[in-house]
PDB file of C-alpha atoms in Angstrom:
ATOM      1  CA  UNK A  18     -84.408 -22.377   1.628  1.00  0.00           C
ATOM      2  CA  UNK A  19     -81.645 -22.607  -1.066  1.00  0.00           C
ATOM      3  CA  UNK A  20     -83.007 -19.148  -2.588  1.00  0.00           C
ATOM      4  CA  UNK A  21     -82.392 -17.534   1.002  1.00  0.00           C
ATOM      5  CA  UNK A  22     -79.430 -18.567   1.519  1.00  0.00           C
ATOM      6  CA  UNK A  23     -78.562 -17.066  -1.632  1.00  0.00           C
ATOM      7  CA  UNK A  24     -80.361 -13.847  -0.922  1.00  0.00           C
ATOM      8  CA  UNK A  25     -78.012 -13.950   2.416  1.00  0.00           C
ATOM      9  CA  UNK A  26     -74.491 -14.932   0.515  1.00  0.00           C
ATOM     10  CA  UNK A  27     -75.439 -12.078  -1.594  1.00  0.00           C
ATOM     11  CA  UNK A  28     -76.114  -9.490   0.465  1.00  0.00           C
ATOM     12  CA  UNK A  29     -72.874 -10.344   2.276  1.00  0.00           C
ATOM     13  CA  UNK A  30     -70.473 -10.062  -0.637  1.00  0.00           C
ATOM     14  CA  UNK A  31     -72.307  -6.994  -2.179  1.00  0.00           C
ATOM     15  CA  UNK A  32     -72.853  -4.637   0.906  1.00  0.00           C
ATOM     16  CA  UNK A  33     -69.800  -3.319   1.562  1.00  0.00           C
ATOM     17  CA  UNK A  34     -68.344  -3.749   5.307  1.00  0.00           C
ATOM     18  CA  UNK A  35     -66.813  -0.428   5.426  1.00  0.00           C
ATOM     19  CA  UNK A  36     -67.503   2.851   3.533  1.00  0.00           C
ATOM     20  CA  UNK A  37     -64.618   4.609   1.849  1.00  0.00           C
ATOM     21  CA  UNK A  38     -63.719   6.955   4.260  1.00  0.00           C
ATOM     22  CA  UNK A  39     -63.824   4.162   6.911  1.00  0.00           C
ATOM     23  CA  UNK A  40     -61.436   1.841   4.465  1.00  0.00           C
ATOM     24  CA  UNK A  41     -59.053   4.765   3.419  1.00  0.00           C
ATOM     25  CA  UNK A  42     -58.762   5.845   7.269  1.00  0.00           C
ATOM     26  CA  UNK A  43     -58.346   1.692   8.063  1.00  0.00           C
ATOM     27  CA  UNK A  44     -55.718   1.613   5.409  1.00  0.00           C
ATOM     28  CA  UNK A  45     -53.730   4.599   6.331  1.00  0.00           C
ATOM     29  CA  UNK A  46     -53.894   3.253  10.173  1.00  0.00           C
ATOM     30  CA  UNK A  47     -52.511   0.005   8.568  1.00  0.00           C
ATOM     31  CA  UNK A  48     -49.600   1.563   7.394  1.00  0.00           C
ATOM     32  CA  UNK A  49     -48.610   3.760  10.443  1.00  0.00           C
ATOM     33  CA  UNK A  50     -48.797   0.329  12.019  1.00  0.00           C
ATOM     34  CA  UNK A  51     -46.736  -1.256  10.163  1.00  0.00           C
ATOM     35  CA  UNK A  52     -43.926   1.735   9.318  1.00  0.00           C
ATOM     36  CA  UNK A  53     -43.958   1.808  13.612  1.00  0.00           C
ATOM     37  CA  UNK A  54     -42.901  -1.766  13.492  1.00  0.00           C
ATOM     38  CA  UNK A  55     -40.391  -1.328  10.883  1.00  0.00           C
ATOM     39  CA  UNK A  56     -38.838   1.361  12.630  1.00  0.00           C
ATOM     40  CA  UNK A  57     -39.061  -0.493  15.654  1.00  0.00           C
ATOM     41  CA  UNK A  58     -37.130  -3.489  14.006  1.00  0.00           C
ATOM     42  CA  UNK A  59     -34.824  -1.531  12.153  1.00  0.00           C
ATOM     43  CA  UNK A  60     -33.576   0.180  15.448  1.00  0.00           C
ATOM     44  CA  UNK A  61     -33.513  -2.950  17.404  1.00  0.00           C
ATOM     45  CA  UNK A  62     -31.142  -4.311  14.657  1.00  0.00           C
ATOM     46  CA  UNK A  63     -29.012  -1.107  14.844  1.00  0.00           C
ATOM     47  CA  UNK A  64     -28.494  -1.583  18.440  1.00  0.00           C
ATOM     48  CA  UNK A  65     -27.975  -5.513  18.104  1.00  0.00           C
ATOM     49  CA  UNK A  66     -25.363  -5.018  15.463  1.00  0.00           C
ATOM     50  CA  UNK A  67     -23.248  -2.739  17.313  1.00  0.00           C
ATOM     51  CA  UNK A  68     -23.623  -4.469  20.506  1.00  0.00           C
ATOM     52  CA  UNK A  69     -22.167  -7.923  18.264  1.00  0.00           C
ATOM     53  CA  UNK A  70     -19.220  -5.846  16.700  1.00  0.00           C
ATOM     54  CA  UNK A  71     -18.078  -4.361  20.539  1.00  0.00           C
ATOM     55  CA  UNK A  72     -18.269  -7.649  22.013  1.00  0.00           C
ATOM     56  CA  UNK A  73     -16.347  -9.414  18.915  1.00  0.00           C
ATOM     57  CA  UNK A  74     -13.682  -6.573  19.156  1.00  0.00           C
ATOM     58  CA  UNK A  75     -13.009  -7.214  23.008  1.00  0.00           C
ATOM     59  CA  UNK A  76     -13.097 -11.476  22.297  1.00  0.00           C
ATOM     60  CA  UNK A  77     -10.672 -11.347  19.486  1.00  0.00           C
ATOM     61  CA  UNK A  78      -8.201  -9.061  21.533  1.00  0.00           C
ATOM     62  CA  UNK A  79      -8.557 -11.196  24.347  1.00  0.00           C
ATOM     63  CA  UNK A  80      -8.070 -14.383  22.383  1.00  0.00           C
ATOM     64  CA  UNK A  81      -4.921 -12.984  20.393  1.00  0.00           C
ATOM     65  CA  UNK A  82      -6.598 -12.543  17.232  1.00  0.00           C
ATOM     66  CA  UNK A  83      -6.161  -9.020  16.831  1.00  0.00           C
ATOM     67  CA  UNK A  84      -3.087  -7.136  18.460  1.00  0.00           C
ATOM     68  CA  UNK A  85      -4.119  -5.036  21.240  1.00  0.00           C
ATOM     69  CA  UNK A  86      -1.495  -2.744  21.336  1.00  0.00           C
ATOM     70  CA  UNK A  87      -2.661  -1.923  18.024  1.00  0.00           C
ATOM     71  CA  UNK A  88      -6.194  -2.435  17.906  1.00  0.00           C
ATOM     72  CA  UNK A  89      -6.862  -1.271  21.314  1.00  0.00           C
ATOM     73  CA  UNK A  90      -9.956  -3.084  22.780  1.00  0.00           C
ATOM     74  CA  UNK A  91     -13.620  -1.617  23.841  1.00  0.00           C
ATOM     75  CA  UNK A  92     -12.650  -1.978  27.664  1.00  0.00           C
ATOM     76  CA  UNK A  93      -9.231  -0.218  27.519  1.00  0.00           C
ATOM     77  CA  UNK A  94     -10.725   2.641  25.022  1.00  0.00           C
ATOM     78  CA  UNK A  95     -13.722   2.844  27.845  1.00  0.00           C
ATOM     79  CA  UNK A  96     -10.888   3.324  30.722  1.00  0.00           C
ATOM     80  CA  UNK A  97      -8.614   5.506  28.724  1.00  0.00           C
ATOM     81  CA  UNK A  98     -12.057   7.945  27.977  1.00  0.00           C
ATOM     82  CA  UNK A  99     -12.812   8.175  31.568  1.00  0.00           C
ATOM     83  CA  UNK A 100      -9.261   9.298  32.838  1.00  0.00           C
ATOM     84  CA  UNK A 101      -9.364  11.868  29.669  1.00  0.00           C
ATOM     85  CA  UNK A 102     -12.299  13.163  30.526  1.00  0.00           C
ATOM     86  CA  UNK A 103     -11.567  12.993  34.329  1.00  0.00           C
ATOM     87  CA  UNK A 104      -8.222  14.207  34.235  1.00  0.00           C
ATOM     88  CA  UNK A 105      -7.446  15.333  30.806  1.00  0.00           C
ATOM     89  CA  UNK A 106      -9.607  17.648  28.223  1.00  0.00           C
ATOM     90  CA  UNK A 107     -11.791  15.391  26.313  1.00  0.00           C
ATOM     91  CA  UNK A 108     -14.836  16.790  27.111  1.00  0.00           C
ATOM     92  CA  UNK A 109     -13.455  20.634  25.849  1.00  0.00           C
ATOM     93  CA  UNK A 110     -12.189  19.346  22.236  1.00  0.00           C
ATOM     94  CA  UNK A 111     -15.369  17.627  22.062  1.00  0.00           C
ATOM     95  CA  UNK A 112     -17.350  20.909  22.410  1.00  0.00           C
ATOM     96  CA  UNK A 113     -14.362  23.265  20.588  1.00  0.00           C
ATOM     97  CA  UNK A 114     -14.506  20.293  17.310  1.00  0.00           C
ATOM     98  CA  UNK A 115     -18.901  20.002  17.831  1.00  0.00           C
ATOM     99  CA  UNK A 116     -18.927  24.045  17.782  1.00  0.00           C
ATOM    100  CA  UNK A 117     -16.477  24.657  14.853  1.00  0.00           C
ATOM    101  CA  UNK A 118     -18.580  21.827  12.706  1.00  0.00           C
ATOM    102  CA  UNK A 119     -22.142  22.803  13.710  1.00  0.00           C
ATOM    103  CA  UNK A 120     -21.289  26.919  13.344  1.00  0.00           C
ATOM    104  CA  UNK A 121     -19.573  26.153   9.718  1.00  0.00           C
ATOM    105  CA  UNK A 122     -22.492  23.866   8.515  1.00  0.00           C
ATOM    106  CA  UNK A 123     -25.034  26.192   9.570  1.00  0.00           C
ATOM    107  CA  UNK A 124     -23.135  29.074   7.817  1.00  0.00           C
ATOM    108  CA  UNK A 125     -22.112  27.200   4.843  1.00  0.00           C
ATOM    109  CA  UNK A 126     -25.967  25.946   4.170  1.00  0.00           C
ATOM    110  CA  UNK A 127     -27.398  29.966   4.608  1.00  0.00           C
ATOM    111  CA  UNK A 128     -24.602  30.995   2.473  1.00  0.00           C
ATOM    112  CA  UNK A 129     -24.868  28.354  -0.074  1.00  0.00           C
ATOM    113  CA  UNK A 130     -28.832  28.285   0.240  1.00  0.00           C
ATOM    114  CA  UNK A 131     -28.861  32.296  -0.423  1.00  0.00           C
ATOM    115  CA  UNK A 132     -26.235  31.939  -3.402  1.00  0.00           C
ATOM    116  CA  UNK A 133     -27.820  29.214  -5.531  1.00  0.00           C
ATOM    117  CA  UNK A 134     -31.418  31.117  -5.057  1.00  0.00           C
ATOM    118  CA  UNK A 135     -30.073  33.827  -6.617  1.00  0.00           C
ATOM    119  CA  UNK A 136     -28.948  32.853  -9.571  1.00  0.00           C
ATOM    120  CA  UNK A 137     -33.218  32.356 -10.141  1.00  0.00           C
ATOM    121  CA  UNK A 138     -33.200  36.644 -10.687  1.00  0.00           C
ATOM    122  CA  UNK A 139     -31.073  36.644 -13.687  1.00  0.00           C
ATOM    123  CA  UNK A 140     -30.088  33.846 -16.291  1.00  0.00           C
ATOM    124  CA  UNK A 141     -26.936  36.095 -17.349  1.00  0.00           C
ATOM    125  CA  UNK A 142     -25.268  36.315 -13.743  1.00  0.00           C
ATOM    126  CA  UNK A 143     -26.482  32.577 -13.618  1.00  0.00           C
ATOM    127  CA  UNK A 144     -24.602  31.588 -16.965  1.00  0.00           C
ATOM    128  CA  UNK A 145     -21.847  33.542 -15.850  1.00  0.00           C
ATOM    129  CA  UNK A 146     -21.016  31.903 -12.400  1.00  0.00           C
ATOM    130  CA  UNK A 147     -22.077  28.500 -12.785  1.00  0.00           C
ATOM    131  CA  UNK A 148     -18.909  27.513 -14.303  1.00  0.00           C
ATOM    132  CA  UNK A 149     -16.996  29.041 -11.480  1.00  0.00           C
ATOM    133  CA  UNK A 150     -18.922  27.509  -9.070  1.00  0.00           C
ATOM    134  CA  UNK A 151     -18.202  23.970 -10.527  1.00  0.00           C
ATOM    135  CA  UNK A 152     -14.665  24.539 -10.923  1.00  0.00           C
ATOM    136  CA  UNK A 153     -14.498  25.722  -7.651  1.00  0.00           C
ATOM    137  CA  UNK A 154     -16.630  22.559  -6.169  1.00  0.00           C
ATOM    138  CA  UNK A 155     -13.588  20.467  -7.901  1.00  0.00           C
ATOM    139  CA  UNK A 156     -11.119  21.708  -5.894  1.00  0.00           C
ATOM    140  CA  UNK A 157     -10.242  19.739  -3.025  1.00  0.00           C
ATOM    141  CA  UNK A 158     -11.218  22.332  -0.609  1.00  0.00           C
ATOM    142  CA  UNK A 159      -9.076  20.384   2.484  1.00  0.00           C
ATOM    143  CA  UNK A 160      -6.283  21.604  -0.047  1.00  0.00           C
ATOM    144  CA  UNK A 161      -6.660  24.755   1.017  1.00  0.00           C
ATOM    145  CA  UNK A 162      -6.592  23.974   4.998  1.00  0.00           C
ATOM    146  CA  UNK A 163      -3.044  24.837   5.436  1.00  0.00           C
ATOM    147  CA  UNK A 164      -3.101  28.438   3.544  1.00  0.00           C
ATOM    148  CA  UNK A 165      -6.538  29.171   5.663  1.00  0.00           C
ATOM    149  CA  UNK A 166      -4.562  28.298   8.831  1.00  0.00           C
ATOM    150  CA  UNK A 167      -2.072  30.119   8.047  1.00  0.00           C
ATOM    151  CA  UNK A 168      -4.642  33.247   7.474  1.00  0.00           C
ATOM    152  CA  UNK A 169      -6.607  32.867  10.423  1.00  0.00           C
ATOM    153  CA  UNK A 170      -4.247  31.195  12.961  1.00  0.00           C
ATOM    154  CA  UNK A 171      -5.050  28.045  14.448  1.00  0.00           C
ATOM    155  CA  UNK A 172      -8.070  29.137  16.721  1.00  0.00           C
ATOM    156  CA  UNK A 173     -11.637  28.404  16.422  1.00  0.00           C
ATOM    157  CA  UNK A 174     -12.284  30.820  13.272  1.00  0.00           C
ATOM    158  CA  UNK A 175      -9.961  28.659  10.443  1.00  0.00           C
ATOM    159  CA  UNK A 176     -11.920  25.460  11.584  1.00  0.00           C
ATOM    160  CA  UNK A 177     -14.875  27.190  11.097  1.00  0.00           C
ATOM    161  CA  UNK A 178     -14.121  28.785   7.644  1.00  0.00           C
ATOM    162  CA  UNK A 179     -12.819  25.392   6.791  1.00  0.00           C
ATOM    163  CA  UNK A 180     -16.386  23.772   7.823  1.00  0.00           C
ATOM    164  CA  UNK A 181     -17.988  26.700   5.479  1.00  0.00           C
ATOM    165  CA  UNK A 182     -15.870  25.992   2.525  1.00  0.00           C
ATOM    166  CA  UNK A 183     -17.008  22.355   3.051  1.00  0.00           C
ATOM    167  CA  UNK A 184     -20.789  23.292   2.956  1.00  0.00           C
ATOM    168  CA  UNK A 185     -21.290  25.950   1.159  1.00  0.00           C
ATOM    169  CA  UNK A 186     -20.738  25.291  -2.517  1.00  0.00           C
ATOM    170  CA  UNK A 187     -22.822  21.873  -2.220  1.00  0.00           C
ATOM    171  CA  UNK A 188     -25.738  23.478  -0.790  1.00  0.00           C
ATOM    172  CA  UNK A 189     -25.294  26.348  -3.410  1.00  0.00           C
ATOM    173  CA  UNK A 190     -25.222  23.693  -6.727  1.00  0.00           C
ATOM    174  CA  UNK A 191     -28.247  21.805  -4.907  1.00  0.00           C
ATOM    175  CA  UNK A 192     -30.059  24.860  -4.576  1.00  0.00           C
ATOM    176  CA  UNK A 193     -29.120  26.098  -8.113  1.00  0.00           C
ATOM    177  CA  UNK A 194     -30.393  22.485  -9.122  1.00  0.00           C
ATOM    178  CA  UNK A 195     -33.730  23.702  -7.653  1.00  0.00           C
ATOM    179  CA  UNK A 196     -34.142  26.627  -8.997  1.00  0.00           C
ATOM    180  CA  UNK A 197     -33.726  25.037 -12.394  1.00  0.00           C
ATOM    181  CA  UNK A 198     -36.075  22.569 -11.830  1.00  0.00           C
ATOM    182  CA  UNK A 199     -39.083  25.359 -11.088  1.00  0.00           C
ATOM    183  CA  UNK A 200     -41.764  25.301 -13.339  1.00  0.00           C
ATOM    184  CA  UNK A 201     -41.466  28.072 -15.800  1.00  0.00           C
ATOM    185  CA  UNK A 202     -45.314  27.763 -16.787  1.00  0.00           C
ATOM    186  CA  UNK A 203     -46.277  28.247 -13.467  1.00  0.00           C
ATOM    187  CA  UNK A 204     -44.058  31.133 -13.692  1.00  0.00           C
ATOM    188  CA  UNK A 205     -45.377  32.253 -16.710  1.00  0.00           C
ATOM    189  CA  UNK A 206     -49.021  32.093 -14.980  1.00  0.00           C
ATOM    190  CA  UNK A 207     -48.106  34.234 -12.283  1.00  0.00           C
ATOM    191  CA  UNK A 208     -46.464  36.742 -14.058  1.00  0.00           C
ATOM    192  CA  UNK A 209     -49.613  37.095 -16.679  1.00  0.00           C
ATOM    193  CA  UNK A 210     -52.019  37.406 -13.261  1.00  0.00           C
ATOM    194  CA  UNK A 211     -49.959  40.260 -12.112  1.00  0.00           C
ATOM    195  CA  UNK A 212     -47.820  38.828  -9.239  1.00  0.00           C
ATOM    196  CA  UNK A 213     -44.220  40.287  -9.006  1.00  0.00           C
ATOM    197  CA  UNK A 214     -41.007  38.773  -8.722  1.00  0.00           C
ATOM    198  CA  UNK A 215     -40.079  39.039  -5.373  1.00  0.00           C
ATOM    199  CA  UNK A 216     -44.590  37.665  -4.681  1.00  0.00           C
ATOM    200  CA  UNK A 217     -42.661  34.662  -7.214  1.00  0.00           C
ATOM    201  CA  UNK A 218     -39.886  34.513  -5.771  1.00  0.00           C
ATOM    202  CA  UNK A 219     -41.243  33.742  -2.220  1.00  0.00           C
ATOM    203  CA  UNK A 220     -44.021  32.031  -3.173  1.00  0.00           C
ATOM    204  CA  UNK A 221     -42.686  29.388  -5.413  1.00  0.00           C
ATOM    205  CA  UNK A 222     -39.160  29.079  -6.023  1.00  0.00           C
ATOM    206  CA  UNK A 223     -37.831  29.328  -2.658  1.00  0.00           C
ATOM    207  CA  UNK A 224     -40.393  26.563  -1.621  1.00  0.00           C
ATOM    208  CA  UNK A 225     -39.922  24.696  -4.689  1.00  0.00           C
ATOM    209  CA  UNK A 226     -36.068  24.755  -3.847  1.00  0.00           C
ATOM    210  CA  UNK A 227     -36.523  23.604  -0.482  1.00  0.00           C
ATOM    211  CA  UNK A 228     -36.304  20.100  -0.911  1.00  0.00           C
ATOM    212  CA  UNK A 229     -33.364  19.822  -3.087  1.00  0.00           C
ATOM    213  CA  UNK A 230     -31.420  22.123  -0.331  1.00  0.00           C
ATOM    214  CA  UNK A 231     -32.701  20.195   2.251  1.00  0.00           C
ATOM    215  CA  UNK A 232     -31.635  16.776   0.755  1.00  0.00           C
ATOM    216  CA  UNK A 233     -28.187  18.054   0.876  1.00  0.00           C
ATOM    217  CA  UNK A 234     -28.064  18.551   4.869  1.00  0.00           C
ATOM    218  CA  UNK A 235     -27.090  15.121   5.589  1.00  0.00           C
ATOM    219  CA  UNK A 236     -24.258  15.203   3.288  1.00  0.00           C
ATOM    220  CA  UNK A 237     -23.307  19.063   4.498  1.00  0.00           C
ATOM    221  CA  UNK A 238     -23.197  17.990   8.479  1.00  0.00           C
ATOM    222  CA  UNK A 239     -20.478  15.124   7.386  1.00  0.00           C
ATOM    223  CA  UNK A 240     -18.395  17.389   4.945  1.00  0.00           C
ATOM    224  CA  UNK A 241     -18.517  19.702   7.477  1.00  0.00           C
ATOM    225  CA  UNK A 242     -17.103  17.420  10.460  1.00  0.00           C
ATOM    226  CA  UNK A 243     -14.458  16.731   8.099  1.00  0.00           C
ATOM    227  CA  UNK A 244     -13.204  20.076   7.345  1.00  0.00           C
ATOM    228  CA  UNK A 245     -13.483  21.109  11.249  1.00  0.00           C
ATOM    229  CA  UNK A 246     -10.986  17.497  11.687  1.00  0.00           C
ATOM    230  CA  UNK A 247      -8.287  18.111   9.053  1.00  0.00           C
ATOM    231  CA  UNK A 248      -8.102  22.040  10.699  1.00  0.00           C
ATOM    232  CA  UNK A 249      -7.482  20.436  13.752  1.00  0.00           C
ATOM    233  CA  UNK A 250      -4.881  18.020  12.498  1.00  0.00           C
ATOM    234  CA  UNK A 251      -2.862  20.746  10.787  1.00  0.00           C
ATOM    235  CA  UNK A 252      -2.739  22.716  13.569  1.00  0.00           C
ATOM    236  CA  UNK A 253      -4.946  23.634  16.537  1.00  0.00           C
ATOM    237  CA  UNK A 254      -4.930  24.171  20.518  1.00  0.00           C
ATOM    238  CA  UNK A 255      -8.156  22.117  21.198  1.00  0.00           C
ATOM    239  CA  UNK A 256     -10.255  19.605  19.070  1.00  0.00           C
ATOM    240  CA  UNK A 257     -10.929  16.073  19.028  1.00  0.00           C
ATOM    241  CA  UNK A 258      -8.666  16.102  15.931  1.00  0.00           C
ATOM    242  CA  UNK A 259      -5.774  17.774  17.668  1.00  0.00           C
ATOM    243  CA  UNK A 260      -6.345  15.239  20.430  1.00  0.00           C
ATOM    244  CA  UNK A 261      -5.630  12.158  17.476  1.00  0.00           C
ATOM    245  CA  UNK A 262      -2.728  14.038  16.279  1.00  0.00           C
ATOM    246  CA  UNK A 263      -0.995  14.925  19.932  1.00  0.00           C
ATOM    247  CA  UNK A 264      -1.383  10.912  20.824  1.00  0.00           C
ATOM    248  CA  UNK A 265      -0.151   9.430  17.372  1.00  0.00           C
ATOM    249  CA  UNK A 266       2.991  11.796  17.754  1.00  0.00           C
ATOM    250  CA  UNK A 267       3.604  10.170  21.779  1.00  0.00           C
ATOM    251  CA  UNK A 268       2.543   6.402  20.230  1.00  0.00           C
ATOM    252  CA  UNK A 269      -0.342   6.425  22.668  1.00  0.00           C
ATOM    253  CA  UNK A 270      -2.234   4.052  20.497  1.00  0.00           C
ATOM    254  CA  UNK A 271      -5.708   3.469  22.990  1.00  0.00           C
ATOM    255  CA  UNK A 272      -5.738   7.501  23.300  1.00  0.00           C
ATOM    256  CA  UNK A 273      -6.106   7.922  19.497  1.00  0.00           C
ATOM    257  CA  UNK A 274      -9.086   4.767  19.718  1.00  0.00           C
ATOM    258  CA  UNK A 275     -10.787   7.172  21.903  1.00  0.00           C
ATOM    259  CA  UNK A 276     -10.621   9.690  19.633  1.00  0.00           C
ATOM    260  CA  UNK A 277     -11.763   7.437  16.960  1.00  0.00           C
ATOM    261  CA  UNK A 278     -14.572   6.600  18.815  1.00  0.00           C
ATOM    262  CA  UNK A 279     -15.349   9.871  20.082  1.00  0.00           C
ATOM    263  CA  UNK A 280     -15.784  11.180  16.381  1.00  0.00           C
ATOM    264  CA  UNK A 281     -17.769   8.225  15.632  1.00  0.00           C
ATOM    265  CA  UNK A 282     -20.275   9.238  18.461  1.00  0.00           C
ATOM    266  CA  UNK A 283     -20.089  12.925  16.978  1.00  0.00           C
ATOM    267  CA  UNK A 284     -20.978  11.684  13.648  1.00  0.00           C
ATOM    268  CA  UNK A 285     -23.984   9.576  14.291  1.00  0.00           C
ATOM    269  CA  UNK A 286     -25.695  12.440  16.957  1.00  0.00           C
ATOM    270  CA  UNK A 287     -25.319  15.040  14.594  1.00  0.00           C
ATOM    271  CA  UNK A 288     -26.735  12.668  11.530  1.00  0.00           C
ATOM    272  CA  UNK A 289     -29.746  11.975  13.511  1.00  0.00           C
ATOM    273  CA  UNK A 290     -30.113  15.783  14.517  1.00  0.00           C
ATOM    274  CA  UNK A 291     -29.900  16.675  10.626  1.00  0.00           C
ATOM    275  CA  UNK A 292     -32.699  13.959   9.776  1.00  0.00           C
ATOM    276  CA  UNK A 293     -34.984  15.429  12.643  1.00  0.00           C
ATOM    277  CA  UNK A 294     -34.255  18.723  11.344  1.00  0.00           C
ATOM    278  CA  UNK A 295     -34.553  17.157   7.828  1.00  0.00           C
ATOM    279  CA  UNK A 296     -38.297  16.284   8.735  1.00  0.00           C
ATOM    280  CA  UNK A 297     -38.916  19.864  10.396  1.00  0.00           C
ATOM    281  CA  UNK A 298     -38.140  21.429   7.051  1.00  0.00           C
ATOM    282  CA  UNK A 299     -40.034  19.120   5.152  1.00  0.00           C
ATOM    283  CA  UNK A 300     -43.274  19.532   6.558  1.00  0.00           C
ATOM    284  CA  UNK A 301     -42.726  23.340   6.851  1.00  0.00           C
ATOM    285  CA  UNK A 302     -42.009  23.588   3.038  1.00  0.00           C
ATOM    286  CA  UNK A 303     -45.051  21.330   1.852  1.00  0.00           C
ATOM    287  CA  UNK A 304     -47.416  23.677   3.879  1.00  0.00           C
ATOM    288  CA  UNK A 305     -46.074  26.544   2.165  1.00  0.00           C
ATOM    289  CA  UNK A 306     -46.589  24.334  -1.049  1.00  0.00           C
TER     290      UNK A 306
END
């Protein structure tokens, strides 16, 4: 009896429950399980946190803690929006400042993209500019707002310009940064088989590079925002930022809260449209990979 038992224990413990592919596919299901909760969680929180900090901003004002006529409060900033966008011209400087930012990040990262690929087709031209192009990154580019207003008037075109010069030299160094970081004995092999440099060129540096410009979106959509605001604030006819300006200048404190907020609102749905986008490119450079 003992003996079969043991012939039964053993048979257990040493036949496996699940073959390989069975326990690799269990394993990976595991961990879309549990990234799904995490996300789930993480987004919950999100939402719970900025639910807490509205409704601690509207008790404090109402309690006395924080000055109103200062600090506004969530229910006067939500009744000041809806007569500017009922009877004023929110909803127009939110498009003019969303189409300045989103036109100058999308030209800055081509530009930049283009520009630090380039320097892959000759080490001379790249030894030559790179210095430039750092000395020109230090420059405080918002520096320059006032002479590119001045240039270009204070239409749509100098926010956008100012949105480029934002963008474009990050995305540029990032993609130089890949470039550099290609592998030159894969190179080497390529170039011993017969392949050309443009066949090179397409086939592994510009996917190589990929991720490194890519990686720099998030930080491009943000600089770029920021140009497109200080344009506005110098001098502009529409904008979210010329909107900030026009109601610090008549002391219309809850009007420039809106504007606050309305930026704030910019900011996160173009974030989360550069991470989607972010995830697009991704997978579309590690198939070509």
């Amino acid at each position: 009896m003992k003996e079969k038992m043991g012939v039964v224990i053993e048979s257990i413990i040493l036949e496996p429950k699940f073959t390989k592919e069975e326990s690799s596919k269990v394993i990976i299901e595991d961990e879309e399980l549990e990234l799904k909760k995490i996300k789930r969680k993480t987004l919950i929180g999100q939402v719970t946190l900025g639910i807490l900090i509205v409704a601690l901003w509207e008790i404090l004002t109402r309690i006395g803690v924080m000055d109103s006529y200062y600090w506004s409060s969530p229910q006067i900033i939500l009744q000041t929006s809806w007569v500017a966008i009922t009877e004023g011209t929110l909803l127009t400087d939110m498009a003019f400042t969303s189409g300045a930012t989103i036109l100058g990040f999308i030209l800055g990262t081509v530009t930049g993209a283009i520009l630090g690929l380039s320097f892959w087709w000759s080490k001379l031209y790249s030894s030559i500019s790179e210095p430039y192009l750092v000395a020109f990154n230090s420059i405080p580019k918002l520096a320059l707002a006032p002479v590119i207003v001045i240039l270009l008037g204070i239409g749509f075109s100098s926010k956008v310009i100012l949105a480029f010069l934002m963008v474009v030299i990050v995305t540029a160094l990032a993609a130089h940064s890949g470039v550099k970081a290609v592998d030159p004995d894969l190179e080497k092999m390529l170039f011993s088989l017969g392949a050309k440099r443009h066949q090179v060129f397409t086939k592994v540096v510009i996917p190589s590079s990929m991720p490194w410009i890519i990686s720099s979106l998030k930080i491009n959509i943000a600089l770029a925002l920021a140009g497109t605001i200080v344009g506005e604030f110098i001098a502009s006819r529409q904008g979210v930022g010329r909107m900030i300006s026009y109601a610090g200048q008549i002391m219309d404190i809850d009007l420039v809260w809106v504007g606050v907020v309305v930026l704030s609102l910019l900011s996160i749905v173009m974030y989360l449209a550069t991470v989607y986008l972010e995830k697009l490119l991704l997978k579309g450079a590690s198939r070509k990979i």
